[in-house]
PDB file of C-alpha atoms in Angstrom:
ATOM      1  CA  GLN A   3     100.869 208.159 134.825  1.00  0.00           C
ATOM      2  CA  ILE A   4      97.054 209.166 135.098  1.00  0.00           C
ATOM      3  CA  GLN A   5      97.128 208.704 131.696  1.00  0.00           C
ATOM      4  CA  THR A   6      99.591 205.596 132.082  1.00  0.00           C
ATOM      5  CA  ASP A   7      97.020 203.951 134.460  1.00  0.00           C
ATOM      6  CA  TYR A   8      93.845 204.986 131.714  1.00  0.00           C
ATOM      7  CA  THR A   9      95.012 202.938 129.271  1.00  0.00           C
ATOM      8  CA  ALA A  10      96.216 200.500 130.614  1.00  0.00           C
ATOM      9  CA  TYR A  11      93.069 199.515 132.742  1.00  0.00           C
ATOM     10  CA  ILE A  12      91.019 200.372 129.387  1.00  0.00           C
ATOM     11  CA  SER A  13      92.581 197.646 126.848  1.00  0.00           C
ATOM     12  CA  THR A  14      92.191 195.101 130.553  1.00  0.00           C
ATOM     13  CA  PHE A  15      88.297 195.964 131.438  1.00  0.00           C
ATOM     14  CA  VAL A  16      86.749 196.159 127.482  1.00  0.00           C
ATOM     15  CA  ASN A  17      88.955 192.843 127.632  1.00  0.00           C
ATOM     16  CA  LEU A  18      87.284 191.539 130.823  1.00  0.00           C
ATOM     17  CA  THR A  19      83.806 192.555 129.098  1.00  0.00           C
ATOM     18  CA  ARG A  20      84.874 190.517 126.299  1.00  0.00           C
ATOM     19  CA  ARG A  21      85.723 186.822 127.788  1.00  0.00           C
ATOM     20  CA  LEU A  22      82.003 188.066 129.730  1.00  0.00           C
ATOM     21  CA  ASP A  23      80.406 187.672 126.736  1.00  0.00           C
ATOM     22  CA  GLU A  24      81.538 184.455 126.029  1.00  0.00           C
ATOM     23  CA  LYS A  25      81.971 183.080 129.229  1.00  0.00           C
ATOM     24  CA  LYS A  26      77.911 182.516 131.190  1.00  0.00           C
ATOM     25  CA  PHE A  27      77.781 183.097 134.886  1.00  0.00           C
ATOM     26  CA  LYS A  28      76.775 178.953 135.452  1.00  0.00           C
ATOM     27  CA  ARG A  29      75.920 177.986 139.312  1.00  0.00           C
ATOM     28  CA  GLU A  30      77.443 174.315 138.708  1.00  0.00           C
ATOM     29  CA  SER A  31      79.118 172.917 140.999  1.00  0.00           C
ATOM     30  CA  GLN A  32      80.888 170.399 138.236  1.00  0.00           C
ATOM     31  CA  SER A  33      83.558 174.163 136.730  1.00  0.00           C
ATOM     32  CA  PHE A  34      83.316 175.535 140.622  1.00  0.00           C
ATOM     33  CA  GLU A  35      86.702 175.874 140.566  1.00  0.00           C
ATOM     34  CA  GLN A  36      87.222 177.263 137.264  1.00  0.00           C
ATOM     35  CA  SER A  37      84.454 179.794 137.550  1.00  0.00           C
ATOM     36  CA  LEU A  38      85.764 180.468 141.034  1.00  0.00           C
ATOM     37  CA  ALA A  39      89.040 181.409 138.695  1.00  0.00           C
ATOM     38  CA  PHE A  40      87.302 183.072 136.400  1.00  0.00           C
ATOM     39  CA  SER A  41      85.876 184.908 139.668  1.00  0.00           C
ATOM     40  CA  GLN A  42      88.468 186.325 141.469  1.00  0.00           C
ATOM     41  CA  GLU A  43      89.940 187.468 137.172  1.00  0.00           C
ATOM     42  CA  ALA A  44      87.048 189.856 137.690  1.00  0.00           C
ATOM     43  CA  TYR A  45      87.446 190.709 141.578  1.00  0.00           C
ATOM     44  CA  GLN A  46      90.757 191.828 141.081  1.00  0.00           C
ATOM     45  CA  THR A  47      90.258 193.903 137.687  1.00  0.00           C
ATOM     46  CA  VAL A  48      86.965 195.488 139.712  1.00  0.00           C
ATOM     47  CA  LYS A  49      88.900 196.296 142.437  1.00  0.00           C
ATOM     48  CA  TYR A  50      91.999 198.396 140.912  1.00  0.00           C
ATOM     49  CA  GLY A  51      89.269 199.994 139.074  1.00  0.00           C
ATOM     50  CA  ILE A  52      87.593 201.621 142.280  1.00  0.00           C
ATOM     51  CA  TYR A  53      90.745 201.647 143.520  1.00  0.00           C
ATOM     52  CA  LEU A  54      92.452 203.671 140.206  1.00  0.00           C
ATOM     53  CA  LEU A  55      88.924 205.968 140.424  1.00  0.00           C
ATOM     54  CA  GLN A  56      89.990 207.014 143.970  1.00  0.00           C
ATOM     55  CA  LYS A  57      93.302 207.161 143.631  1.00  0.00           C
ATOM     56  CA  TRP A  58      92.667 209.840 140.713  1.00  0.00           C
ATOM     57  CA  THR A  59      89.159 211.223 142.486  1.00  0.00           C
ATOM     58  CA  SER A  60      91.544 212.641 146.115  1.00  0.00           C
ATOM     59  CA  ASN A  61      94.570 213.287 143.674  1.00  0.00           C
ATOM     60  CA  ILE A  62      91.627 216.826 142.294  1.00  0.00           C
ATOM     61  CA  VAL A  63      89.822 216.887 145.733  1.00  0.00           C
ATOM     62  CA  GLU A  64      93.799 218.117 146.834  1.00  0.00           C
ATOM     63  CA  MET A  65      94.472 219.737 144.381  1.00  0.00           C
ATOM     64  CA  GLU A  66      90.650 222.332 144.895  1.00  0.00           C
ATOM     65  CA  ALA A  67      92.222 222.020 149.234  1.00  0.00           C
ATOM     66  CA  TRP A  68      95.599 223.899 147.558  1.00  0.00           C
ATOM     67  CA  LYS A  69      93.985 225.798 145.392  1.00  0.00           C
ATOM     68  CA  THR A  70      91.274 227.452 148.604  1.00  0.00           C
ATOM     69  CA  ARG A  71      93.675 226.716 150.574  1.00  0.00           C
ATOM     70  CA  HIS A  72      95.969 229.129 148.541  1.00  0.00           C
ATOM     71  CA  PRO A  73      93.946 231.478 146.357  1.00  0.00           C
ATOM     72  CA  CYS A  74      94.878 234.097 143.302  1.00  0.00           C
ATOM     73  CA  PRO A  75      96.443 237.149 145.268  1.00  0.00           C
ATOM     74  CA  ASP A  76      95.226 240.271 143.624  1.00  0.00           C
ATOM     75  CA  GLU A  77      97.585 241.435 141.300  1.00  0.00           C
ATOM     76  CA  LEU A  78     100.539 239.133 139.645  1.00  0.00           C
ATOM     77  CA  GLU A  79     103.823 240.345 138.194  1.00  0.00           C
ATOM     78  CA  ALA A  80     104.217 239.703 134.982  1.00  0.00           C
ATOM     79  CA  ARG A  81     105.726 241.327 131.995  1.00  0.00           C
ATOM     80  CA  ILE A  82     103.708 242.852 128.519  1.00  0.00           C
ATOM     81  CA  VAL A  83     104.844 240.999 125.860  1.00  0.00           C
ATOM     82  CA  LEU A  84     102.728 242.693 123.383  1.00  0.00           C
ATOM     83  CA  VAL A  85     100.418 246.278 123.048  1.00  0.00           C
ATOM     84  CA  ARG A  86      97.915 245.677 120.857  1.00  0.00           C
ATOM     85  CA  ASP A  87      96.041 248.443 119.291  1.00  0.00           C
ATOM     86  CA  ALA A  88      92.443 249.636 121.286  1.00  0.00           C
ATOM     87  CA  ASN A  89      94.258 250.247 124.341  1.00  0.00           C
ATOM     88  CA  LEU A  90      94.298 245.688 124.538  1.00  0.00           C
ATOM     89  CA  VAL A  91      98.004 244.619 125.824  1.00  0.00           C
ATOM     90  CA  ASP A  92      99.394 240.729 125.723  1.00  0.00           C
ATOM     91  CA  VAL A  93     101.351 239.118 129.344  1.00  0.00           C
ATOM     92  CA  LYS A  94     103.134 236.808 130.279  1.00  0.00           C
ATOM     93  CA  PHE A  95     103.537 236.046 133.892  1.00  0.00           C
ATOM     94  CA  LYS A  96     106.444 235.736 135.814  1.00  0.00           C
ATOM     95  CA  HIS A  97     105.319 233.215 138.667  1.00  0.00           C
ATOM     96  CA  ASP A  98     104.418 230.625 135.922  1.00  0.00           C
ATOM     97  CA  GLY A  99     105.222 231.683 132.838  1.00  0.00           C
ATOM     98  CA  SER A 100     101.795 231.636 131.119  1.00  0.00           C
ATOM     99  CA  GLU A 101     100.711 233.865 129.181  1.00  0.00           C
ATOM    100  CA  GLU A 102      97.319 236.096 128.458  1.00  0.00           C
ATOM    101  CA  ARG A 103      95.754 238.536 125.342  1.00  0.00           C
ATOM    102  CA  ARG A 104      93.845 241.266 124.886  1.00  0.00           C
ATOM    103  CA  LEU A 105      94.143 242.755 128.720  1.00  0.00           C
ATOM    104  CA  GLN A 106      91.968 245.820 129.017  1.00  0.00           C
ATOM    105  CA  PRO A 107      94.713 249.059 130.104  1.00  0.00           C
ATOM    106  CA  GLU A 108      92.751 250.083 133.590  1.00  0.00           C
ATOM    107  CA  LEU A 109      93.736 245.821 134.967  1.00  0.00           C
ATOM    108  CA  VAL A 110      97.369 246.343 134.137  1.00  0.00           C
ATOM    109  CA  ARG A 111     100.309 248.900 136.562  1.00  0.00           C
ATOM    110  CA  LEU A 112     103.649 248.625 135.832  1.00  0.00           C
ATOM    111  CA  LEU A 113     105.382 247.560 138.405  1.00  0.00           C
ATOM    112  CA  ASN A 114     105.486 250.108 141.527  1.00  0.00           C
ATOM    113  CA  ASP A 115     103.605 252.747 139.743  1.00  0.00           C
ATOM    114  CA  GLY A 116     100.746 254.353 141.106  1.00  0.00           C
ATOM    115  CA  LYS A 117      99.432 256.476 138.669  1.00  0.00           C
ATOM    116  CA  LYS A 118      96.901 256.372 135.726  1.00  0.00           C
ATOM    117  CA  ASN A 119      97.474 254.436 133.179  1.00  0.00           C
ATOM    118  CA  THR A 120      96.562 254.579 128.936  1.00  0.00           C
ATOM    119  CA  ALA A 121      97.652 253.659 126.279  1.00  0.00           C
ATOM    120  CA  THR A 122     100.483 255.276 125.524  1.00  0.00           C
ATOM    121  CA  ARG A 123     102.808 254.486 128.566  1.00  0.00           C
ATOM    122  CA  PHE A 124     102.849 250.787 127.757  1.00  0.00           C
ATOM    123  CA  LYS A 125     105.691 249.508 125.528  1.00  0.00           C
ATOM    124  CA  LYS A 126     106.748 245.786 125.100  1.00  0.00           C
ATOM    125  CA  GLY A 127     108.475 244.893 128.079  1.00  0.00           C
ATOM    126  CA  ASP A 128     107.012 246.593 130.385  1.00  0.00           C
ATOM    127  CA  LYS A 129     107.109 245.185 133.922  1.00  0.00           C
ATOM    128  CA  VAL A 130     103.749 245.471 135.632  1.00  0.00           C
ATOM    129  CA  MET A 131     101.076 244.425 137.912  1.00  0.00           C
ATOM    130  CA  VAL A 132      98.275 242.548 137.123  1.00  0.00           C
ATOM    131  CA  LYS A 133      95.025 242.984 138.180  1.00  0.00           C
ATOM    132  CA  ARG A 134      92.706 239.646 138.851  1.00  0.00           C
ATOM    133  CA  GLY A 135      89.662 238.515 140.022  1.00  0.00           C
ATOM    134  CA  GLY A 136      87.777 240.443 137.969  1.00  0.00           C
ATOM    135  CA  ASP A 137      84.518 242.143 139.511  1.00  0.00           C
ATOM    136  CA  ALA A 138      85.986 243.505 143.258  1.00  0.00           C
ATOM    137  CA  ASN A 139      82.154 243.388 143.823  1.00  0.00           C
ATOM    138  CA  SER A 140      80.720 240.311 143.052  1.00  0.00           C
ATOM    139  CA  PRO A 141      79.632 237.782 145.553  1.00  0.00           C
ATOM    140  CA  ALA A 142      81.023 235.381 143.675  1.00  0.00           C
ATOM    141  CA  ARG A 143      85.233 237.230 144.089  1.00  0.00           C
ATOM    142  CA  ALA A 144      86.744 234.699 146.852  1.00  0.00           C
ATOM    143  CA  TYR A 145      85.545 231.492 145.026  1.00  0.00           C
ATOM    144  CA  GLU A 146      86.245 232.581 141.741  1.00  0.00           C
ATOM    145  CA  MET A 147      90.078 233.488 143.356  1.00  0.00           C
ATOM    146  CA  ALA A 148      91.046 229.950 145.208  1.00  0.00           C
ATOM    147  CA  VAL A 149      89.107 228.159 141.707  1.00  0.00           C
ATOM    148  CA  ARG A 150      88.058 230.673 138.423  1.00  0.00           C
ATOM    149  CA  TYR A 151      91.355 232.650 138.512  1.00  0.00           C
ATOM    150  CA  ASN A 152      94.045 230.468 140.241  1.00  0.00           C
ATOM    151  CA  PHE A 153      94.477 228.240 137.433  1.00  0.00           C
ATOM    152  CA  SER A 154      97.131 227.387 134.212  1.00  0.00           C
ATOM    153  CA  SER A 155      95.632 226.597 130.541  1.00  0.00           C
ATOM    154  CA  GLU A 156      97.780 223.665 131.858  1.00  0.00           C
ATOM    155  CA  GLU A 157      96.903 222.607 135.017  1.00  0.00           C
ATOM    156  CA  LEU A 158      92.584 223.650 133.585  1.00  0.00           C
ATOM    157  CA  THR A 159      94.014 220.816 130.807  1.00  0.00           C
ATOM    158  CA  THR A 160      95.084 218.769 133.073  1.00  0.00           C
ATOM    159  CA  LEU A 161      91.730 218.834 135.328  1.00  0.00           C
ATOM    160  CA  VAL A 162      89.111 218.569 132.262  1.00  0.00           C
ATOM    161  CA  ASP A 163      91.704 215.257 131.396  1.00  0.00           C
ATOM    162  CA  CYS A 164      91.499 213.953 134.581  1.00  0.00           C
ATOM    163  CA  ILE A 165      87.535 214.342 135.269  1.00  0.00           C
ATOM    164  CA  SER A 166      87.150 212.577 131.387  1.00  0.00           C
ATOM    165  CA  MET A 167      88.954 209.535 132.719  1.00  0.00           C
ATOM    166  CA  ILE A 168      87.665 209.376 135.415  1.00  0.00           C
ATOM    167  CA  LYS A 169      83.764 209.785 133.985  1.00  0.00           C
ATOM    168  CA  SER A 170      84.409 207.299 131.206  1.00  0.00           C
ATOM    169  CA  VAL A 171      86.016 204.376 133.197  1.00  0.00           C
ATOM    170  CA  SER A 172      83.346 205.181 135.557  1.00  0.00           C
ATOM    171  CA  THR A 173      80.671 204.782 133.088  1.00  0.00           C
ATOM    172  CA  LEU A 174      82.167 201.356 131.927  1.00  0.00           C
ATOM    173  CA  MET A 175      82.163 199.768 134.734  1.00  0.00           C
ATOM    174  CA  ALA A 176      78.820 201.060 135.358  1.00  0.00           C
ATOM    175  CA  ARG A 177      77.172 199.858 131.993  1.00  0.00           C
ATOM    176  CA  ALA A 178      79.285 196.707 132.725  1.00  0.00           C
ATOM    177  CA  GLU A 179      77.587 195.703 135.636  1.00  0.00           C
ATOM    178  CA  HIS A 180      74.296 193.919 134.574  1.00  0.00           C
ATOM    179  CA  GLN A 181      77.274 190.927 133.391  1.00  0.00           C
ATOM    180  CA  VAL A 182      80.246 191.495 136.155  1.00  0.00           C
ATOM    181  CA  ALA A 183      77.916 191.322 139.489  1.00  0.00           C
ATOM    182  CA  PRO A 184      76.948 187.372 139.062  1.00  0.00           C
ATOM    183  CA  TRP A 185      81.118 186.776 139.886  1.00  0.00           C
ATOM    184  CA  LEU A 186      81.183 189.674 142.422  1.00  0.00           C
ATOM    185  CA  ARG A 187      78.825 187.361 144.438  1.00  0.00           C
ATOM    186  CA  LEU A 188      80.091 185.025 143.120  1.00  0.00           C
ATOM    187  CA  TYR A 189      84.026 185.154 144.115  1.00  0.00           C
ATOM    188  CA  MET A 190      82.853 186.939 147.493  1.00  0.00           C
ATOM    189  CA  HIS A 191      80.628 185.160 149.154  1.00  0.00           C
ATOM    190  CA  HIS A 192      83.417 181.903 148.424  1.00  0.00           C
ATOM    191  CA  ARG A 193      85.944 184.384 150.814  1.00  0.00           C
ATOM    192  CA  ILE A 194      83.119 184.447 152.878  1.00  0.00           C
ATOM    193  CA  GLN A 195      82.670 181.006 153.575  1.00  0.00           C
ATOM    194  CA  GLN A 196      86.453 180.101 153.293  1.00  0.00           C
ATOM    195  CA  LEU A 197      86.877 182.622 156.192  1.00  0.00           C
ATOM    196  CA  ALA A 198      84.096 180.227 158.407  1.00  0.00           C
ATOM    197  CA  GLN A 199      85.418 176.887 157.264  1.00  0.00           C
ATOM    198  CA  GLY A 200      88.408 177.285 156.215  1.00  0.00           C
ATOM    199  CA  ASP A 201      90.518 180.038 158.039  1.00  0.00           C
ATOM    200  CA  LEU A 202      88.345 179.983 161.311  1.00  0.00           C
ATOM    201  CA  VAL A 203      89.135 176.237 161.571  1.00  0.00           C
ATOM    202  CA  PRO A 204      92.216 175.933 163.067  1.00  0.00           C
ATOM    203  CA  ALA A 205      91.358 178.974 165.365  1.00  0.00           C
ATOM    204  CA  LEU A 206      88.653 176.689 166.925  1.00  0.00           C
ATOM    205  CA  HIS A 207      90.942 173.708 167.179  1.00  0.00           C
ATOM    206  CA  ARG A 208      93.143 175.956 169.355  1.00  0.00           C
ATOM    207  CA  ALA A 209      90.433 177.158 170.963  1.00  0.00           C
ATOM    208  CA  HIS A 210      88.960 173.982 172.028  1.00  0.00           C
ATOM    209  CA  LYS A 211      91.792 171.796 173.099  1.00  0.00           C
ATOM    210  CA  HIS A 212      92.820 174.205 175.243  1.00  0.00           C
ATOM    211  CA  LYS A 213      89.819 175.703 176.923  1.00  0.00           C
ATOM    212  CA  ARG A 214      89.933 178.520 175.712  1.00  0.00           C
ATOM    213  CA  GLN A 215      86.836 181.148 177.181  1.00  0.00           C
ATOM    214  CA  PHE A 216      86.563 183.421 173.441  1.00  0.00           C
ATOM    215  CA  LYS A 217      85.660 179.416 171.559  1.00  0.00           C
ATOM    216  CA  ALA A 218      82.145 180.557 171.905  1.00  0.00           C
ATOM    217  CA  SER A 219      82.887 184.441 170.578  1.00  0.00           C
ATOM    218  CA  LEU A 220      84.517 182.851 167.505  1.00  0.00           C
ATOM    219  CA  LEU A 221      81.669 179.812 167.373  1.00  0.00           C
ATOM    220  CA  ASN A 222      79.024 183.002 166.913  1.00  0.00           C
ATOM    221  CA  LEU A 223      80.881 184.492 164.553  1.00  0.00           C
ATOM    222  CA  ARG A 224      80.568 181.378 162.276  1.00  0.00           C
ATOM    223  CA  ARG A 225      77.723 180.759 162.457  1.00  0.00           C
ATOM    224  CA  LEU A 226      76.260 184.461 161.793  1.00  0.00           C
ATOM    225  CA  ILE A 227      77.581 184.524 157.760  1.00  0.00           C
ATOM    226  CA  ALA A 228      78.649 180.705 157.240  1.00  0.00           C
ATOM    227  CA  ASP A 229      76.632 179.069 154.706  1.00  0.00           C
ATOM    228  CA  TRP A 230      76.299 175.370 154.971  1.00  0.00           C
ATOM    229  CA  ASN A 231      75.637 172.306 152.495  1.00  0.00           C
ATOM    230  CA  ASN A 232      72.112 171.107 152.922  1.00  0.00           C
ATOM    231  CA  GLY A 233      71.628 174.109 156.667  1.00  0.00           C
ATOM    232  CA  GLN A 234      73.614 172.115 158.564  1.00  0.00           C
ATOM    233  CA  GLU A 235      76.503 173.046 160.657  1.00  0.00           C
ATOM    234  CA  ARG A 236      79.736 171.137 160.919  1.00  0.00           C
ATOM    235  CA  ASP A 237      81.354 170.800 164.568  1.00  0.00           C
ATOM    236  CA  ASP A 238      84.259 167.862 164.019  1.00  0.00           C
ATOM    237  CA  ASP A 239      85.681 169.617 161.070  1.00  0.00           C
ATOM    238  CA  TYR A 240      87.863 172.402 163.853  1.00  0.00           C
ATOM    239  CA  GLU A 241      87.700 169.525 166.422  1.00  0.00           C
ATOM    240  CA  ASN A 242      89.252 166.858 164.360  1.00  0.00           C
ATOM    241  CA  TYR A 243      91.885 169.781 162.695  1.00  0.00           C
ATOM    242  CA  SER A 244      95.390 168.651 162.543  1.00  0.00           C
ATOM    243  CA  ARG A 245      98.938 170.245 161.196  1.00  0.00           C
ATOM    244  CA  GLN A 246     100.058 166.806 160.676  1.00  0.00           C
ATOM    245  CA  ASN A 247      97.613 166.442 158.421  1.00  0.00           C
ATOM    246  CA  LYS A 248      98.872 166.922 153.874  1.00  0.00           C
ATOM    247  CA  GLU A 249      95.700 167.762 153.196  1.00  0.00           C
ATOM    248  CA  THR A 250      95.551 171.046 155.653  1.00  0.00           C
ATOM    249  CA  ARG A 251      98.720 171.205 156.318  1.00  0.00           C
ATOM    250  CA  GLU A 252      99.242 174.924 154.761  1.00  0.00           C
ATOM    251  CA  GLY A 253      95.211 176.292 155.331  1.00  0.00           C
ATOM    252  CA  VAL A 254      91.842 174.095 155.493  1.00  0.00           C
ATOM    253  CA  LYS A 255      90.501 175.349 151.902  1.00  0.00           C
ATOM    254  CA  ALA A 256      87.029 175.219 152.150  1.00  0.00           C
ATOM    255  CA  MET A 257      84.566 174.126 148.691  1.00  0.00           C
ATOM    256  CA  LYS A 258      82.629 172.296 149.536  1.00  0.00           C
ATOM    257  CA  HIS A 259      79.444 174.923 150.807  1.00  0.00           C
ATOM    258  CA  PRO A 260      76.499 176.174 148.801  1.00  0.00           C
ATOM    259  CA  ILE A 261      77.491 178.132 145.551  1.00  0.00           C
ATOM    260  CA  ARG A 262      75.614 181.819 145.247  1.00  0.00           C
TER     261      ARG A 262
END
């Protein structure tokens, strides 16, 4: 699923960067609606990319946490698949089917056998216990048992691929920052003005009509974030608001504000 999401998003974002190259950012009120539509598309694309990065990173953190909580045991059961020269053996582990090659004989003992191993005692098919963790006296052994020796080859491949995809997407987004940032600022500024000059109007109207105490709090919030044309605050918009008006029946659209 991660690979599928990665491939689809890379294609989408590259297409966006090409359109950003063609469409120069301009603060013109005549084309504000078209610019707003494009800025919303850019915002949604970037937002989804950040969501994917967060999701993939969380998956890695969760996996690492689980591995740390469940460290590799001191020994793992396996079966010998090949006895090599120079006292080396190849084994296949029982728990996940992975294989490890050219193990030193001192790291392997026959199952339920406490005697010292010799190369002549091993043969193909023997059930053995394989010591894990490298140097038992190493100060890093706890970490190695939790991470280094706690991944199968398939898990390591998946982990490396996931990290590579995270770095690839984040690098691609960082390189396009100077292109997409003005469009993101345009969209986010408009969304804030939509809240201040549009979404709050019905609530202010009801508070004004019924003389609610929270009207002052709503007005303070609006004054904090509103960006008015010519710097002049309006107070007639919520006083004259009506749900019966066709233009405001489905909500007040805040389109008359400075373009930032």
